[in-house]
Short mmCIF file of C-alpha atoms in Angstrom, two decimals:
data_model
loop_
_atom_site.label_atom_id
_atom_site.label_comp_id
_atom_site.label_asym_id
_atom_site.label_seq_id
_atom_site.Cartn_x
_atom_site.Cartn_y
_atom_site.Cartn_z
CA SER A 1 114.15 113.87 96.65
CA PRO A 2 113.86 110.57 98.35
CA CYS A 3 116.91 109.12 100.12
CA ALA A 4 117.00 105.77 97.77
CA PRO A 5 116.05 104.63 94.55
CA TYR A 6 112.32 104.77 94.04
CA VAL A 7 110.06 103.08 91.44
CA CYS A 8 107.69 105.30 90.21
CA PRO A 9 105.36 103.34 87.56
CA MET A 10 102.08 104.73 86.05
CA PRO A 11 99.87 104.19 88.93
CA PRO A 12 96.89 102.05 88.22
CA PRO A 13 93.59 103.74 88.03
CA ALA A 14 91.99 104.09 91.21
CA SER A 15 88.53 104.60 92.32
CA THR A 16 88.12 106.64 95.51
CA GLN A 17 85.01 106.16 97.42
CA GLY A 18 83.51 106.69 100.90
CA ALA A 19 81.12 104.46 103.00
CA ARG A 20 79.15 105.44 106.45
CA VAL A 21 79.92 101.86 108.37
CA PHE A 22 78.39 102.68 111.74
CA GLU A 23 75.63 104.96 112.56
CA GLU A 24 73.46 106.38 115.15
CA ALA A 25 71.34 103.07 115.15
CA ASP A 26 74.31 100.98 115.20
CA PRO A 27 77.14 102.99 116.86
CA LEU A 28 80.75 101.90 116.90
CA VAL A 29 81.59 101.08 120.58
CA LEU A 30 85.22 101.82 121.11
CA SER A 31 87.35 99.35 123.42
CA GLY A 32 87.66 102.28 125.79
CA GLY A 33 83.68 102.12 126.24
CA ALA A 34 83.00 105.54 124.44
CA ALA A 35 81.23 105.31 121.27
CA LEU A 36 81.04 107.01 117.92
CA SER A 37 77.47 107.54 116.57
CA GLU A 38 78.79 108.09 112.92
CA VAL A 39 81.79 106.76 111.01
CA ASP A 40 82.72 107.09 107.64
CA VAL A 41 85.33 105.74 105.76
CA VAL A 42 87.25 107.00 102.71
CA PHE A 43 88.87 104.24 100.62
CA ASP A 44 90.83 103.57 97.11
CA THR A 45 90.15 100.09 94.95
CA TYR A 46 91.95 99.08 92.24
CA GLY A 47 90.98 95.99 89.90
CA THR A 48 87.73 94.25 89.91
CA LEU A 49 86.50 92.33 92.60
CA ASP A 50 85.61 88.49 91.40
CA ARG A 51 82.21 86.72 91.38
CA ASP A 52 83.03 84.70 94.80
CA ALA A 53 84.75 87.90 96.08
CA GLY A 54 87.91 85.54 96.47
CA ASN A 55 90.71 87.78 95.08
CA ALA A 56 90.32 90.90 97.49
CA VAL A 57 93.66 92.15 99.31
CA LEU A 58 93.67 94.78 101.92
CA ILE A 59 96.49 97.55 102.44
CA THR A 60 96.92 98.99 105.48
CA HIS A 61 98.73 102.39 105.66
CA ALA A 62 101.45 103.28 108.10
CA LEU A 63 101.50 106.43 110.42
CA THR A 64 101.18 109.54 107.96
CA GLY A 65 99.85 107.33 105.23
CA ASP A 66 96.29 107.65 102.90
CA ALA A 67 94.44 105.44 100.99
CA HIS A 68 96.68 105.99 97.61
CA ALA A 69 98.33 103.14 97.93
CA SER A 70 99.56 103.43 94.39
CA ASP A 71 101.15 106.56 94.92
CA TRP A 72 103.17 105.70 98.50
CA TRP A 73 103.82 102.11 97.71
CA ALA A 74 104.38 102.26 94.19
CA THR A 75 107.18 99.43 94.81
CA MET A 76 104.39 96.97 96.23
CA VAL A 77 100.86 97.85 94.55
CA GLY A 78 100.18 97.99 90.81
CA PRO A 79 100.06 96.06 87.40
CA GLY A 80 102.90 93.25 87.42
CA LYS A 81 103.80 94.44 90.99
CA PRO A 82 103.87 91.92 94.25
CA VAL A 83 99.80 93.07 94.93
CA ASP A 84 99.16 92.91 91.35
CA THR A 85 96.14 95.03 90.41
CA ASN A 86 95.57 93.02 87.16
CA ARG A 87 94.75 89.93 89.39
CA PHE A 88 93.69 91.25 92.96
CA PHE A 89 90.76 93.71 94.02
CA VAL A 90 92.90 95.91 95.98
CA ILE A 91 91.33 97.86 98.84
CA CYS A 92 93.41 100.52 100.93
CA PRO A 93 91.52 102.67 103.42
CA ASN A 94 92.24 105.55 105.78
CA LEU A 95 92.10 105.02 109.25
CA LEU A 96 89.71 105.80 111.96
CA GLY A 97 91.37 108.75 113.50
CA GLY A 98 92.73 110.29 110.35
CA CYS A 99 92.49 113.63 108.42
CA ASN A 100 91.68 112.34 104.98
CA GLY A 101 88.23 111.50 104.97
CA THR A 102 87.56 109.15 107.49
CA THR A 103 86.22 110.31 110.87
CA GLY A 104 88.62 111.67 113.15
CA PRO A 105 89.52 114.35 115.63
CA ARG A 106 88.69 117.23 112.93
CA SER A 107 85.23 115.57 111.84
CA THR A 108 82.07 117.14 113.25
CA ASP A 109 80.77 115.53 116.49
CA PRO A 110 76.91 114.84 115.58
CA VAL A 111 75.81 115.30 119.02
CA THR A 112 77.49 118.77 119.94
CA GLY A 113 77.61 120.12 116.17
CA ARG A 114 81.39 120.91 116.75
CA ARG A 115 84.85 119.53 115.77
CA TYR A 116 85.91 116.54 118.14
CA GLY A 117 89.31 118.15 118.48
CA LEU A 118 90.88 116.74 121.84
CA ASP A 119 87.34 115.37 123.02
CA PHE A 120 88.03 112.83 120.04
CA PRO A 121 88.23 109.23 122.16
CA ILE A 122 91.54 107.73 122.82
CA LEU A 123 91.62 105.03 120.20
CA SER A 124 93.26 101.31 120.29
CA MET A 125 94.65 98.97 117.55
CA SER A 126 91.32 96.99 117.66
CA ASP A 127 89.21 100.14 116.86
CA LEU A 128 91.05 100.84 113.79
CA VAL A 129 90.53 97.19 112.88
CA ALA A 130 87.04 97.18 113.89
CA VAL A 131 86.46 99.72 110.97
CA HIS A 132 88.10 98.05 108.64
CA ARG A 133 86.38 94.77 109.00
CA ARG A 134 83.06 96.13 108.80
CA LEU A 135 84.24 98.22 105.62
CA ILE A 136 85.35 94.90 104.07
CA ALA A 137 81.87 93.12 105.08
CA HIS A 138 80.16 96.42 103.40
CA LEU A 139 82.16 95.61 100.16
CA GLY A 140 80.95 91.83 100.14
CA VAL A 141 84.13 90.11 101.08
CA SER A 142 84.00 87.58 104.04
CA ARG A 143 87.52 86.63 103.83
CA LEU A 144 90.58 88.31 102.16
CA TYR A 145 92.83 86.83 100.28
CA ALA A 146 95.56 88.67 101.91
CA ALA A 147 96.10 91.61 103.98
CA VAL A 148 99.67 93.55 103.44
CA GLY A 149 100.90 96.36 105.49
CA GLY A 150 104.21 98.14 106.73
CA SER A 151 104.83 99.69 110.11
CA LEU A 152 101.42 100.65 111.78
CA GLY A 153 100.04 98.91 108.94
CA GLY A 154 101.52 95.54 109.82
CA MET A 155 100.58 96.15 113.28
CA GLN A 156 96.69 96.50 112.27
CA ILE A 157 96.75 93.17 110.32
CA LEU A 158 98.55 91.57 113.39
CA GLN A 159 95.43 92.80 115.57
CA TRP A 160 93.03 91.50 112.73
CA ALA A 161 94.61 88.05 112.46
CA LEU A 162 94.39 87.74 116.71
CA GLU A 163 90.97 88.98 116.52
CA ALA A 164 89.21 87.38 113.82
CA PRO A 165 91.63 84.73 111.98
CA ASP A 166 89.46 83.26 109.85
CA GLU A 167 88.88 86.57 107.75
CA ILE A 168 92.41 86.62 106.51
CA ALA A 169 93.78 83.80 104.45
CA ARG A 170 97.48 85.36 104.13
CA ALA A 171 99.16 88.34 106.28
CA VAL A 172 102.29 90.20 105.41
CA LEU A 173 103.69 92.37 108.13
CA VAL A 174 106.63 94.27 107.00
CA ALA A 175 108.86 96.45 109.61
CA ALA A 176 106.01 95.98 112.16
CA SER A 177 106.13 95.62 115.83
CA SER A 178 103.78 94.17 118.54
CA ARG A 179 105.40 96.31 121.34
CA LEU A 180 106.80 99.67 121.25
CA THR A 181 110.15 99.82 123.29
CA ALA A 182 110.57 102.83 125.90
CA GLN A 183 113.11 104.37 123.10
CA ASN A 184 110.18 104.36 120.58
CA ILE A 185 107.46 105.61 123.27
CA ALA A 186 110.02 108.31 124.06
CA PHE A 187 110.56 109.83 120.36
CA SER A 188 106.74 109.94 120.11
CA ALA A 189 106.31 111.77 123.36
CA VAL A 190 108.76 114.55 122.06
CA ALA A 191 107.21 114.70 118.94
CA ARG A 192 103.53 115.15 120.68
CA ALA A 193 105.63 117.76 123.10
CA SER A 194 106.56 119.96 120.08
CA ILE A 195 102.84 120.03 118.67
CA THR A 196 100.81 120.79 122.26
CA GLY A 197 103.59 123.12 123.08
CA ASP A 198 103.25 125.22 119.97
CA PRO A 199 101.13 128.35 120.54
CA ASP A 200 99.09 127.97 117.60
CA PHE A 201 97.89 124.45 118.95
CA ALA A 202 95.14 126.39 120.39
CA ASP A 203 94.17 123.11 122.87
CA GLY A 204 93.28 121.55 119.46
CA GLN A 205 90.62 124.07 118.15
CA TYR A 206 92.65 125.61 115.40
CA ALA A 207 91.08 126.97 112.44
CA ASP A 208 91.50 125.07 108.99
CA GLY A 209 94.86 126.28 107.43
CA ALA A 210 96.19 127.19 110.73
CA GLY A 211 97.34 125.05 113.50
CA PRO A 212 100.90 124.31 115.25
CA ARG A 213 102.62 124.05 111.78
CA GLN A 214 106.12 124.80 113.56
CA GLY A 215 105.35 121.93 115.86
CA MET A 216 104.25 119.79 113.83
CA ALA A 217 107.37 120.28 111.22
CA VAL A 218 109.82 119.81 114.15
CA ALA A 219 107.90 116.49 115.05
CA ARG A 220 107.88 115.41 111.56
CA GLN A 221 111.73 116.22 111.08
CA MET A 222 112.78 114.10 114.32
CA ALA A 223 110.52 111.35 113.21
CA HIS A 224 111.91 111.18 109.81
CA ILE A 225 115.60 110.65 111.30
CA THR A 226 114.50 107.54 112.98
CA TYR A 227 112.90 106.07 109.62
CA VAL A 228 116.47 106.47 108.08
CA SER A 229 119.75 104.79 108.62
CA GLU A 230 123.09 106.46 109.41
CA GLU A 231 124.27 105.00 106.34
CA ASN A 232 121.42 106.40 104.34
CA LEU A 233 121.90 109.84 105.42
CA GLU A 234 125.97 109.66 105.10
CA ARG A 235 125.64 108.31 101.56
CA LYS A 236 123.24 111.12 100.44
CA PHE A 237 124.67 114.42 102.20
CA GLY A 238 127.43 113.66 104.48
CA ARG A 239 128.72 116.77 105.91
CA ARG A 240 128.14 118.69 102.66
CA PHE A 241 126.82 122.08 102.90
CA GLN A 242 124.06 123.49 101.10
CA ARG A 243 125.40 126.19 99.06
CA ALA A 244 129.45 126.27 97.59
CA GLU A 245 130.60 127.41 100.68
CA SER A 246 129.59 127.40 104.35
CA GLN A 247 127.83 130.39 105.96
CA PRO A 248 128.31 129.77 109.71
CA GLY A 249 125.37 130.22 111.87
CA PHE A 250 122.16 129.11 113.45
CA GLY A 251 120.10 128.83 109.95
CA VAL A 252 120.40 125.94 107.57
CA ASP A 253 123.79 125.40 106.40
CA PHE A 254 124.51 121.87 105.86
CA ALA A 255 122.78 119.83 103.07
CA VAL A 256 121.14 117.22 105.58
CA GLU A 257 119.36 120.45 107.28
CA SER A 258 117.88 121.66 104.13
CA TYR A 259 116.42 118.29 103.55
CA LEU A 260 115.03 117.93 107.03
CA ASP A 261 113.30 121.17 106.53
CA HIS A 262 111.86 120.14 103.26
CA GLN A 263 110.29 116.94 104.84
CA GLY A 264 108.75 119.19 107.78
CA SER A 265 107.34 121.73 105.43
CA LYS A 266 105.30 119.07 103.01
CA PHE A 267 104.18 117.21 106.04
CA VAL A 268 102.36 120.22 107.83
CA GLU A 269 100.79 120.87 104.07
CA ARG A 270 99.10 117.34 103.98
CA PHE A 271 98.63 115.92 107.60
CA ASP A 272 96.77 117.07 110.79
CA ALA A 273 98.23 117.65 114.13
CA LEU A 274 95.79 115.74 116.12
CA SER A 275 95.49 112.70 113.80
CA TYR A 276 99.44 112.60 114.61
CA LEU A 277 98.51 113.00 118.33
CA CYS A 278 95.88 110.13 118.05
CA PHE A 279 97.98 107.51 116.03
CA THR A 280 101.24 107.96 118.03
CA ARG A 281 99.24 107.03 120.91
CA VAL A 282 97.52 103.97 119.28
CA MET A 283 101.14 102.49 118.72
CA ASP A 284 102.53 103.34 122.22
CA TYR A 285 99.57 101.36 123.71
CA PHE A 286 99.99 98.28 121.20
CA ASP A 287 100.73 95.25 123.15
CA PRO A 288 98.98 91.95 121.77
CA PHE A 289 101.29 89.78 123.59
CA PRO A 290 101.24 90.99 127.09
CA HIS A 291 102.16 88.17 129.10
CA SER A 292 105.48 87.31 126.82
CA PRO A 293 107.98 87.16 129.29
CA ASP A 294 110.98 88.62 127.75
CA GLY A 295 109.98 91.39 125.69
CA ILE A 296 111.49 91.61 122.65
CA ALA A 297 114.50 89.55 123.05
CA SER A 298 115.39 87.01 120.34
CA PRO A 299 114.10 83.37 121.01
CA ASP A 300 116.40 80.43 120.27
CA ARG A 301 115.71 80.58 116.43
CA ALA A 302 114.63 83.43 114.14
CA ASP A 303 111.80 81.26 112.93
CA GLY A 304 110.37 81.07 116.87
CA THR A 305 111.30 77.27 117.04
CA ASP A 306 113.74 75.76 119.62
CA GLY A 307 115.56 73.89 116.60
CA THR A 308 113.16 71.08 116.62
CA GLY A 309 110.36 72.40 114.74
CA SER A 310 108.46 73.29 118.14
CA PRO A 311 107.43 76.30 119.19
CA SER A 312 109.62 78.36 121.69
CA GLY A 313 108.38 80.78 124.42
CA ALA A 314 104.79 79.65 124.28
CA GLU A 315 102.75 76.57 123.57
CA ALA A 316 100.60 76.40 120.36
CA ASP A 317 96.70 76.84 120.98
CA SER A 318 95.56 75.56 117.81
CA ALA A 319 96.93 73.58 114.74
CA GLY A 320 94.84 75.51 112.23
CA GLY A 321 92.52 78.34 111.57
CA TRP A 322 95.20 81.00 111.48
CA PRO A 323 96.23 82.96 108.19
CA ASP A 324 99.70 82.07 106.83
CA PHE A 325 102.14 84.64 107.73
CA LEU A 326 105.32 86.45 105.95
CA VAL A 327 106.94 88.43 108.52
CA LEU A 328 109.81 90.70 106.82
CA SER A 329 112.48 93.08 108.72
CA PHE A 330 115.38 94.96 107.50
CA THR A 331 118.87 94.70 108.80
CA SER A 332 119.36 98.82 108.90
CA ASP A 333 115.75 99.74 110.70
CA TRP A 334 116.64 100.45 114.10
CA ARG A 335 113.16 102.10 114.86
CA PHE A 336 111.72 98.55 114.62
CA ASP A 337 114.70 96.41 114.53
CA THR A 338 114.66 92.64 113.64
CA ARG A 339 113.70 91.49 117.07
CA HIS A 340 110.57 93.17 116.88
CA SER A 341 109.69 91.02 113.92
CA VAL A 342 111.29 87.88 115.74
CA ARG A 343 108.90 88.30 118.69
CA ILE A 344 105.89 88.42 116.45
CA ALA A 345 107.06 85.27 114.46
CA ARG A 346 107.81 83.55 117.99
CA GLU A 347 104.57 84.63 119.40
CA LEU A 348 102.55 83.59 116.21
CA VAL A 349 104.42 80.10 115.98
CA GLY A 350 103.60 79.51 119.52
CA ARG A 351 99.75 79.76 118.64
CA GLY A 352 99.94 77.26 115.93
CA ALA A 353 100.41 79.79 112.94
CA ARG A 354 102.51 78.75 109.99
CA VAL A 355 104.92 81.61 109.76
CA ASP A 356 107.46 82.24 107.18
CA PHE A 357 110.13 85.20 108.66
CA ARG A 358 112.69 86.80 106.58
CA GLU A 359 115.54 89.60 107.58
CA ILE A 360 115.88 91.50 104.30
CA GLU A 361 119.41 93.23 103.75
CA SER A 362 119.26 96.89 103.26
CA PRO A 363 120.76 99.94 103.81
CA TRP A 364 117.73 102.32 103.94
CA GLY A 365 116.36 101.92 107.53
CA HIS A 366 112.79 101.66 108.58
CA ASP A 367 111.68 103.04 105.43
CA SER A 368 113.15 100.22 103.35
CA PHE A 369 109.53 98.93 103.40
CA LEU A 370 108.88 101.44 100.62
CA PHE A 371 111.71 100.77 98.37
CA GLU A 372 112.80 98.38 95.85
CA ILE A 373 115.03 96.12 97.33
CA ASP A 374 116.48 92.73 96.26
CA GLY A 375 114.51 89.98 97.87
CA TYR A 376 111.97 91.90 99.37
CA GLN A 377 109.49 92.34 96.61
CA SER A 378 110.15 88.73 95.59
CA ALA A 379 109.30 87.39 98.62
CA VAL A 380 105.83 88.92 98.72
CA THR A 381 105.40 87.83 95.16
CA SER A 382 106.20 84.21 95.89
CA PHE A 383 103.92 84.19 99.31
CA LEU A 384 100.82 85.75 97.50
CA ALA A 385 101.12 83.19 94.71
#
């Protein structure tokens, strides 16, 4: 069971579709120089697209998410929710490099006839965005009413807004980062080492149903600890034992250990190790503001101004042309703490964008973006209105 109250309404009916958005005559040239001659995308849609295609909202998923937004983000997407499927045409695609239908390391390389495996190119955030930009064009949408994403999803939207600001009218970035800290990179490095060090990793050439299951489970357990807060774990588990009495030893004795075992077991059944390696590296290298002089240090004010309304830390490039931004962080998120969101807000304001930044009170850690929280859903609802 989840570590916080979770609203699970009846999800709206979804249409799961697939599209080939790049092909041999028009390949995807990646930012690193490699090319993919075929790129397929699987995506869910909800609602109906208006005649003028003006009501399209893109949902971008986080590290281990998928296209089924109404399942994992039921607090945000659905009838009467902030991203109202009665009002909007909602699109949620899987990511390039993933394992849920969109081209990734377990796909067949049309050149060799074999799975890519570890030969799948290293991707950048820009590459993920390039595929989704092509998908949106394929669907007949030239400008999104809004794009909404949490964590890695928010990072994708930030990259898109910087590359093609005219294609998004409103951007909602929740618990996101514009530059991972050394600590964040270290967590991902240990997770990857757990996966690649598993004897069943087999240099990435494992068979269907096989692979580094133990390494993946441990990677997920460690990552999950970083997604929740200490208060969260104390509230739910404390030092309670899994059984009526303690059974000392090196097996599962505490309730929190059983919970982590469950998280690891679920994860290996639904996600692929190579995609996990791929996406964690995309996040490590992401740094769209490389010349920002002070990393994630706070500006003079949380809204990125010096108190007079003038941008601090950068000069405005343009007075217009940007989406409107809603940037949200959570008080207990120590994986991407509020300084990460403040940096984003400051840099965007410095480029002339209009930014509404808010820190939301929550005890649930980084995963707060998935839950029903006072002031959170209402902020998104108001922004999208």
